[in-house]
Amino acid sequence: ALELAQELAEELWSAGLPGDLPELEPECRSLLAAFAEGSAALTGCLGRRARPVRLCQGCHGHYRRLLAQYGSIARAVGNSSESHNCAKSILTSDRLQIVVTLSEFFNETWEAANCANCLKNNSEGLSNSTEEFLDLFNKSLTCFEHNLQGQAIGLSPNNYTEVCKNCNETYTKLNDLYNHLQRMNRQGGESAHSAHLCIDVEDAMNITRKLWSRTFNCSLPCSDTVPVIAVSSFILFLPIVFYLSSFLHSKQKKRILILPKRIQSNANLVNIQEKYS
Protein backbone atom coordinates (compact mmCIF):
# COMPACT_ATOMS: atom_id res chain seq x y z
CA ALA A 1 0.00 0.00 0.00
CA LEU A 2 2.86 2.36 0.81
CA GLU A 3 4.56 1.67 -2.50
CA LEU A 4 1.28 2.21 -4.35
CA ALA A 5 0.80 5.56 -2.60
CA GLN A 6 4.30 6.63 -3.52
CA GLU A 7 3.77 5.68 -7.17
CA LEU A 8 0.48 7.56 -7.26
CA ALA A 9 2.10 10.64 -5.74
CA GLU A 10 4.90 10.56 -8.32
CA GLU A 11 2.37 10.28 -11.15
CA LEU A 12 0.41 13.24 -9.78
CA TRP A 13 3.56 15.33 -9.45
CA SER A 14 4.68 14.46 -12.96
CA ALA A 15 1.23 15.30 -14.34
CA GLY A 16 1.57 18.76 -12.89
CA LEU A 17 -1.07 19.66 -10.34
CA PRO A 18 -2.66 23.10 -10.52
CA GLY A 19 -2.60 25.61 -7.72
CA ASP A 20 0.12 26.05 -5.08
CA LEU A 21 1.60 22.52 -5.04
CA PRO A 22 4.89 22.96 -6.88
CA GLU A 23 7.50 20.22 -6.82
CA LEU A 24 10.72 20.90 -4.95
CA GLU A 25 13.59 22.15 -7.02
CA PRO A 26 16.31 19.53 -7.63
CA GLU A 27 18.71 21.49 -5.43
CA CYS A 28 16.16 21.61 -2.60
CA ARG A 29 15.46 17.87 -2.94
CA SER A 30 19.17 17.20 -2.68
CA LEU A 31 19.47 19.31 0.47
CA LEU A 32 16.46 17.60 2.06
CA ALA A 33 17.76 14.14 1.21
CA ALA A 34 21.16 14.97 2.74
CA PHE A 35 19.51 16.19 5.93
CA ALA A 36 17.35 13.06 6.13
CA GLU A 37 20.40 10.82 5.74
CA GLY A 38 22.32 12.84 8.32
CA SER A 39 19.43 12.64 10.79
CA ALA A 40 19.21 8.86 10.37
CA ALA A 41 22.96 8.47 10.85
CA LEU A 42 23.00 10.61 14.00
CA THR A 43 19.94 8.85 15.44
CA GLY A 44 21.55 5.46 14.89
CA CYS A 45 24.79 6.63 16.47
CA LEU A 46 23.02 8.00 19.56
CA GLY A 47 21.03 4.80 19.97
CA ARG A 48 24.05 2.49 19.66
CA ARG A 49 26.06 4.52 22.16
CA ALA A 50 23.32 5.07 24.73
CA ARG A 51 24.66 2.44 27.17
CA PRO A 52 27.40 2.71 28.25
CA VAL A 53 27.21 6.38 27.31
CA ARG A 54 29.61 7.23 24.49
CA LEU A 55 27.56 9.90 22.74
CA CYS A 56 30.02 12.77 22.59
CA GLN A 57 33.11 10.80 21.66
CA GLY A 58 31.34 8.61 19.10
CA CYS A 59 28.78 10.91 17.47
CA HIS A 60 30.37 14.35 17.27
CA GLY A 61 31.22 13.82 13.58
CA HIS A 62 27.61 12.98 12.70
CA TYR A 63 26.33 15.96 14.69
CA ARG A 64 28.77 18.38 13.04
CA ARG A 65 27.75 17.18 9.57
CA LEU A 66 24.05 17.53 10.40
CA LEU A 67 24.60 21.11 11.54
CA ALA A 68 26.25 21.85 8.21
CA GLN A 69 23.39 20.20 6.29
CA TYR A 70 20.78 22.20 8.16
CA GLY A 71 22.79 25.36 7.62
CA SER A 72 22.87 24.66 3.89
CA ILE A 73 19.07 24.63 3.87
CA ALA A 74 18.63 27.70 6.06
CA ARG A 75 21.25 30.01 4.62
CA ALA A 76 21.71 31.37 1.11
CA VAL A 77 22.76 28.70 -1.40
CA GLY A 78 23.00 29.50 -5.10
CA ASN A 79 20.95 32.46 -6.24
CA SER A 80 18.70 34.24 -3.75
CA SER A 81 15.36 33.17 -5.21
CA GLU A 82 16.19 29.45 -5.19
CA SER A 83 17.66 29.72 -1.70
CA HIS A 84 14.59 31.47 -0.41
CA ASN A 85 12.36 28.82 -1.97
CA CYS A 86 14.39 25.99 -0.40
CA ALA A 87 14.31 27.48 3.08
CA LYS A 88 10.65 28.37 2.88
CA SER A 89 9.40 25.14 1.33
CA ILE A 90 11.50 22.82 3.54
CA LEU A 91 11.51 24.65 6.88
CA THR A 92 8.33 26.67 7.23
CA SER A 93 5.80 25.54 4.63
CA ASP A 94 3.69 23.46 7.04
CA ARG A 95 2.56 23.46 10.65
CA LEU A 96 4.70 20.49 11.78
CA GLN A 97 7.99 21.85 10.39
CA ILE A 98 9.60 18.41 10.62
CA VAL A 99 13.10 19.53 9.65
CA VAL A 100 13.10 22.34 12.22
CA THR A 101 11.72 20.01 14.91
CA LEU A 102 14.36 17.37 14.21
CA SER A 103 17.12 19.95 14.28
CA GLU A 104 15.91 21.36 17.61
CA PHE A 105 15.71 17.85 19.09
CA PHE A 106 19.31 17.04 18.15
CA ASN A 107 20.53 20.43 19.41
CA GLU A 108 18.74 20.05 22.76
CA THR A 109 20.04 16.49 23.19
CA TRP A 110 23.59 17.57 22.40
CA GLU A 111 23.37 20.51 24.80
CA ALA A 112 21.86 18.40 27.60
CA ALA A 113 24.72 15.93 27.19
CA ASN A 114 27.21 18.84 27.56
CA CYS A 115 29.27 17.39 24.73
CA ALA A 116 30.89 20.77 24.10
CA ASN A 117 32.69 20.35 27.46
CA CYS A 118 34.47 17.25 26.13
CA LEU A 119 35.40 18.52 22.68
CA LYS A 120 37.84 21.00 21.26
CA ASN A 121 36.60 24.45 20.31
CA ASN A 122 35.97 23.41 16.70
CA SER A 123 34.30 20.13 17.85
CA GLU A 124 36.58 18.11 15.57
CA GLY A 125 37.77 15.84 18.34
CA LEU A 126 38.08 15.24 22.07
CA SER A 127 39.89 17.78 24.22
CA ASN A 128 43.23 16.87 25.78
CA SER A 129 41.78 16.69 29.30
CA THR A 130 39.00 14.36 28.13
CA GLU A 131 41.48 12.07 26.39
CA GLU A 132 43.59 12.00 29.55
CA PHE A 133 40.54 11.11 31.64
CA LEU A 134 39.40 8.35 29.28
CA ASP A 135 42.92 6.92 29.22
CA LEU A 136 42.96 6.69 33.03
CA PHE A 137 39.44 5.25 32.96
CA ASN A 138 40.50 2.47 30.60
CA LYS A 139 43.58 1.78 32.72
CA SER A 140 41.40 1.50 35.84
CA LEU A 141 39.06 -0.99 34.18
CA THR A 142 42.03 -2.98 32.88
CA CYS A 143 43.51 -3.06 36.39
CA PHE A 144 40.21 -4.25 37.86
CA GLU A 145 39.91 -7.02 35.29
CA HIS A 146 43.55 -8.12 35.61
CA ASN A 147 43.43 -8.41 39.40
CA LEU A 148 40.08 -10.19 39.37
CA GLN A 149 41.49 -12.80 37.01
CA GLY A 150 44.57 -13.14 39.20
CA GLN A 151 42.64 -13.99 42.36
CA ALA A 152 43.38 -17.32 43.92
CA ILE A 153 40.90 -20.13 43.31
CA GLY A 154 38.48 -20.50 46.19
CA LEU A 155 38.82 -16.89 47.29
CA SER A 156 35.61 -15.43 48.65
CA PRO A 157 33.78 -13.38 45.96
CA ASN A 158 33.43 -10.53 48.47
CA ASN A 159 37.17 -10.35 49.12
CA TYR A 160 38.75 -7.94 46.67
CA THR A 161 41.80 -6.93 48.65
CA GLU A 162 44.10 -7.40 45.65
CA VAL A 163 41.97 -5.11 43.52
CA CYS A 164 41.89 -2.44 46.24
CA LYS A 165 45.62 -2.65 46.85
CA ASN A 166 46.92 -2.88 43.29
CA CYS A 167 44.48 -0.48 41.65
CA ASN A 168 44.41 2.17 44.35
CA GLU A 169 46.98 4.43 42.65
CA THR A 170 45.24 4.38 39.25
CA TYR A 171 41.81 4.92 40.76
CA THR A 172 43.07 7.79 42.93
CA LYS A 173 44.53 9.55 39.88
CA LEU A 174 41.26 9.10 38.00
CA ASN A 175 39.19 10.41 40.90
CA ASP A 176 41.50 13.40 41.45
CA LEU A 177 41.42 14.30 37.75
CA TYR A 178 37.63 14.11 37.69
CA ASN A 179 37.35 16.40 40.72
CA HIS A 180 39.81 18.82 39.12
CA LEU A 181 37.82 18.90 35.88
CA GLN A 182 34.64 19.52 37.85
CA ARG A 183 36.17 22.49 39.68
CA MET A 184 37.57 23.99 36.49
CA ASN A 185 34.25 23.55 34.70
CA ARG A 186 32.26 25.21 37.48
CA GLN A 187 34.61 28.17 37.55
CA GLY A 188 34.30 28.77 33.82
CA GLY A 189 30.63 27.82 33.41
CA GLU A 190 27.94 30.41 32.89
CA SER A 191 24.80 28.39 32.02
CA ALA A 192 22.97 25.72 34.01
CA HIS A 193 24.15 22.94 31.70
CA SER A 194 27.80 23.99 31.87
CA ALA A 195 27.89 23.18 35.58
CA HIS A 196 28.24 19.53 34.55
CA LEU A 197 30.93 17.69 32.64
CA CYS A 198 29.94 15.93 29.44
CA ILE A 199 27.77 12.85 29.90
CA ASP A 200 30.52 10.48 28.69
CA VAL A 201 32.89 11.53 31.48
CA GLU A 202 30.16 11.60 34.15
CA ASP A 203 28.91 8.14 33.23
CA ALA A 204 32.43 6.69 33.14
CA MET A 205 33.19 8.08 36.62
CA ASN A 206 29.89 6.83 38.03
CA ILE A 207 30.61 3.33 36.72
CA THR A 208 34.11 3.32 38.21
CA ARG A 209 32.97 4.62 41.60
CA LYS A 210 30.22 2.02 41.84
CA LEU A 211 32.67 -0.76 41.06
CA TRP A 212 35.23 0.59 43.52
CA SER A 213 32.93 1.24 46.49
CA ARG A 214 29.96 -1.10 46.06
CA THR A 215 31.26 -4.10 44.14
CA PHE A 216 34.84 -4.26 45.46
CA ASN A 217 34.08 -2.52 48.78
CA CYS A 218 37.30 -0.52 48.54
CA SER A 219 37.85 2.77 50.35
CA LEU A 220 39.81 5.78 49.21
CA PRO A 221 42.03 7.36 51.89
CA CYS A 222 40.87 10.85 52.65
CA SER A 223 43.51 13.46 51.88
CA ASP A 224 41.95 15.85 54.41
CA THR A 225 42.50 13.60 57.44
CA VAL A 226 45.16 15.78 59.07
CA PRO A 227 43.17 19.05 58.84
CA VAL A 228 40.05 17.31 60.13
CA ILE A 229 41.92 15.89 63.13
CA ALA A 230 43.49 19.27 63.86
CA VAL A 231 40.16 21.10 63.75
CA SER A 232 38.46 18.41 65.85
CA SER A 233 41.21 18.57 68.46
CA PHE A 234 40.98 22.35 68.59
CA ILE A 235 37.20 22.20 69.13
CA LEU A 236 37.57 19.59 71.86
CA PHE A 237 40.26 21.67 73.56
CA LEU A 238 38.13 24.85 73.59
CA PRO A 239 36.16 23.97 76.81
CA ILE A 240 39.42 23.34 78.68
CA VAL A 241 40.78 26.71 77.55
CA PHE A 242 37.53 28.40 78.56
CA TYR A 243 37.39 26.94 82.08
CA LEU A 244 41.10 27.48 82.65
CA SER A 245 40.88 31.13 81.61
CA SER A 246 37.77 31.60 83.77
CA PHE A 247 39.53 30.09 86.77
CA LEU A 248 42.61 32.28 86.36
CA HIS A 249 40.48 35.38 85.86
CA SER A 250 38.45 34.71 88.99
CA LYS A 251 41.62 34.18 91.08
CA GLN A 252 43.03 37.43 89.79
CA LYS A 253 39.86 39.28 90.85
CA LYS A 254 40.04 37.76 94.31
CA ARG A 255 43.59 39.02 94.71
CA ILE A 256 42.58 42.53 93.68
CA LEU A 257 39.65 42.54 96.13
CA ILE A 258 41.65 41.18 99.06
CA LEU A 259 44.59 43.51 98.63
CA PRO A 260 42.82 46.74 99.84
CA LYS A 261 41.59 44.95 102.96
CA ARG A 262 45.15 44.07 103.90
CA ILE A 263 46.26 47.62 103.30
CA GLN A 264 43.41 48.96 105.44
CA SER A 265 44.16 46.58 108.32
CA ASN A 266 47.82 47.54 108.24
CA ALA A 267 46.85 51.21 108.30
CA ASN A 268 44.59 50.64 111.34
CA LEU A 269 47.41 48.81 113.10
CA VAL A 270 49.74 51.77 112.53
CA ASN A 271 47.15 54.20 113.92
CA ILE A 272 46.68 52.08 117.03
CA GLN A 273 50.40 51.91 117.61
CA GLU A 274 50.72 55.70 117.27
CA LYS A 275 47.83 56.24 119.66
CA TYR A 276 49.33 54.25 122.44
CA SER A 277 52.94 55.21 121.81
XYZ file of C-alpha atoms in Angstrom:
277
model
C 0.000 0.000 0.000
C 2.864 2.364 0.814
C 4.560 1.669 -2.502
C 1.282 2.209 -4.354
C 0.802 5.563 -2.598
C 4.296 6.634 -3.523
C 3.770 5.675 -7.173
C 0.480 7.560 -7.257
C 2.104 10.642 -5.738
C 4.897 10.561 -8.319
C 2.370 10.284 -11.150
C 0.413 13.238 -9.777
C 3.559 15.335 -9.448
C 4.680 14.457 -12.960
C 1.231 15.304 -14.342
C 1.570 18.763 -12.890
C -1.068 19.656 -10.339
C -2.659 23.098 -10.524
C -2.596 25.610 -7.717
C 0.124 26.052 -5.078
C 1.600 22.518 -5.041
C 4.889 22.959 -6.878
C 7.497 20.225 -6.824
C 10.719 20.905 -4.949
C 13.591 22.145 -7.024
C 16.314 19.526 -7.632
C 18.710 21.490 -5.432
C 16.156 21.605 -2.603
C 15.462 17.873 -2.941
C 19.168 17.195 -2.677
C 19.470 19.306 0.474
C 16.462 17.605 2.057
C 17.764 14.137 1.207
C 21.163 14.968 2.737
C 19.513 16.191 5.933
C 17.354 13.063 6.127
C 20.401 10.818 5.744
C 22.318 12.843 8.319
C 19.429 12.639 10.793
C 19.206 8.861 10.368
C 22.964 8.466 10.851
C 22.999 10.611 13.999
C 19.944 8.849 15.438
C 21.554 5.459 14.893
C 24.791 6.632 16.469
C 23.024 7.997 19.561
C 21.031 4.799 19.967
C 24.047 2.491 19.659
C 26.056 4.519 22.164
C 23.324 5.068 24.730
C 24.661 2.441 27.167
C 27.399 2.715 28.248
C 27.214 6.381 27.309
C 29.611 7.230 24.487
C 27.560 9.905 22.743
C 30.023 12.767 22.589
C 33.114 10.795 21.659
C 31.340 8.607 19.097
C 28.779 10.908 17.466
C 30.374 14.345 17.267
C 31.218 13.815 13.583
C 27.613 12.982 12.701
C 26.331 15.964 14.686
C 28.772 18.375 13.044
C 27.747 17.178 9.571
C 24.050 17.526 10.397
C 24.598 21.114 11.535
C 26.249 21.850 8.211
C 23.389 20.202 6.293
C 20.777 22.202 8.161
C 22.790 25.362 7.620
C 22.872 24.663 3.889
C 19.074 24.631 3.874
C 18.625 27.701 6.060
C 21.251 30.013 4.618
C 21.705 31.369 1.110
C 22.758 28.701 -1.399
C 23.000 29.499 -5.097
C 20.948 32.457 -6.244
C 18.704 34.241 -3.749
C 15.362 33.173 -5.214
C 16.190 29.454 -5.192
C 17.658 29.721 -1.698
C 14.588 31.474 -0.411
C 12.362 28.820 -1.966
C 14.388 25.987 -0.403
C 14.315 27.476 3.083
C 10.654 28.372 2.882
C 9.402 25.137 1.334
C 11.496 22.820 3.539
C 11.508 24.650 6.876
C 8.327 26.674 7.226
C 5.800 25.540 4.632
C 3.686 23.460 7.038
C 2.564 23.459 10.654
C 4.700 20.490 11.782
C 7.989 21.846 10.388
C 9.604 18.411 10.618
C 13.100 19.525 9.653
C 13.100 22.337 12.222
C 11.719 20.010 14.912
C 14.365 17.366 14.209
C 17.124 19.954 14.280
C 15.908 21.359 17.605
C 15.712 17.852 19.090
C 19.305 17.044 18.154
C 20.531 20.428 19.415
C 18.740 20.048 22.762
C 20.040 16.486 23.190
C 23.593 17.568 22.402
C 23.374 20.509 24.795
C 21.857 18.403 27.597
C 24.719 15.929 27.193
C 27.213 18.836 27.555
C 29.266 17.389 24.732
C 30.894 20.767 24.103
C 32.694 20.353 27.455
C 34.472 17.253 26.125
C 35.400 18.523 22.679
C 37.843 20.998 21.255
C 36.598 24.446 20.314
C 35.967 23.408 16.697
C 34.298 20.133 17.847
C 36.583 18.114 15.568
C 37.768 15.840 18.345
C 38.079 15.242 22.067
C 39.893 17.783 24.222
C 43.231 16.870 25.785
C 41.776 16.690 29.297
C 39.000 14.361 28.131
C 41.478 12.071 26.393
C 43.594 12.001 29.554
C 40.544 11.108 31.643
C 39.396 8.348 29.284
C 42.919 6.923 29.217
C 42.957 6.693 33.032
C 39.442 5.254 32.958
C 40.501 2.466 30.599
C 43.583 1.783 32.723
C 41.399 1.498 35.836
C 39.060 -0.994 34.181
C 42.032 -2.985 32.882
C 43.510 -3.060 36.386
C 40.208 -4.253 37.863
C 39.915 -7.021 35.288
C 43.546 -8.124 35.615
C 43.427 -8.409 39.399
C 40.080 -10.191 39.366
C 41.492 -12.803 37.015
C 44.569 -13.144 39.205
C 42.644 -13.986 42.364
C 43.382 -17.318 43.920
C 40.900 -20.131 43.307
C 38.482 -20.505 46.188
C 38.818 -16.890 47.292
C 35.609 -15.427 48.646
C 33.779 -13.381 45.961
C 33.433 -10.535 48.467
C 37.174 -10.348 49.123
C 38.746 -7.944 46.668
C 41.803 -6.930 48.647
C 44.099 -7.401 45.649
C 41.966 -5.105 43.523
C 41.888 -2.444 46.235
C 45.617 -2.645 46.852
C 46.922 -2.880 43.293
C 44.475 -0.481 41.650
C 44.414 2.174 44.350
C 46.977 4.434 42.647
C 45.245 4.378 39.252
C 41.813 4.920 40.757
C 43.074 7.789 42.929
C 44.528 9.553 39.876
C 41.260 9.097 37.995
C 39.188 10.412 40.897
C 41.496 13.399 41.455
C 41.422 14.302 37.750
C 37.631 14.112 37.692
C 37.353 16.396 40.720
C 39.808 18.821 39.122
C 37.820 18.904 35.875
C 34.638 19.525 37.849
C 36.175 22.491 39.684
C 37.569 23.985 36.489
C 34.250 23.545 34.696
C 32.258 25.207 37.485
C 34.605 28.169 37.554
C 34.303 28.767 33.825
C 30.628 27.816 33.412
C 27.935 30.410 32.891
C 24.799 28.388 32.017
C 22.967 25.718 34.012
C 24.148 22.941 31.695
C 27.803 23.995 31.872
C 27.890 23.183 35.581
C 28.238 19.526 34.546
C 30.927 17.690 32.637
C 29.938 15.934 29.442
C 27.774 12.849 29.897
C 30.523 10.481 28.688
C 32.888 11.531 31.475
C 30.164 11.601 34.147
C 28.915 8.143 33.232
C 32.426 6.690 33.145
C 33.192 8.083 36.622
C 29.891 6.826 38.027
C 30.612 3.332 36.719
C 34.109 3.321 38.215
C 32.967 4.623 41.604
C 30.217 2.019 41.837
C 32.673 -0.765 41.058
C 35.231 0.587 43.519
C 32.934 1.242 46.494
C 29.956 -1.097 46.059
C 31.264 -4.096 44.145
C 34.842 -4.259 45.461
C 34.085 -2.519 48.777
C 37.303 -0.516 48.540
C 37.846 2.771 50.349
C 39.807 5.777 49.211
C 42.032 7.365 51.893
C 40.870 10.851 52.654
C 43.513 13.461 51.882
C 41.950 15.850 54.409
C 42.498 13.597 57.438
C 45.160 15.776 59.075
C 43.172 19.048 58.838
C 40.049 17.308 60.126
C 41.920 15.886 63.131
C 43.488 19.274 63.862
C 40.160 21.096 63.746
C 38.456 18.414 65.846
C 41.207 18.572 68.458
C 40.979 22.346 68.594
C 37.199 22.198 69.126
C 37.574 19.589 71.863
C 40.260 21.673 73.558
C 38.134 24.850 73.594
C 36.159 23.970 76.811
C 39.419 23.343 78.682
C 40.778 26.708 77.547
C 37.532 28.398 78.556
C 37.394 26.936 82.081
C 41.095 27.479 82.654
C 40.880 31.132 81.607
C 37.769 31.605 83.770
C 39.533 30.088 86.769
C 42.612 32.280 86.364
C 40.475 35.375 85.862
C 38.448 34.714 88.993
C 41.621 34.180 91.080
C 43.028 37.432 89.786
C 39.863 39.281 90.846
C 40.043 37.761 94.311
C 43.587 39.018 94.708
C 42.578 42.529 93.678
C 39.654 42.541 96.129
C 41.655 41.177 99.059
C 44.593 43.513 98.633
C 42.825 46.742 99.837
C 41.591 44.948 102.960
C 45.146 44.065 103.902
C 46.261 47.619 103.304
C 43.410 48.958 105.443
C 44.160 46.580 108.318
C 47.822 47.542 108.244
C 46.852 51.205 108.300
C 44.594 50.638 111.343
C 47.411 48.810 113.102
C 49.743 51.766 112.531
C 47.147 54.200 113.921
C 46.677 52.082 117.027
C 50.398 51.907 117.608
C 50.724 55.702 117.266
C 47.830 56.242 119.658
C 49.334 54.248 122.436
C 52.936 55.209 121.813
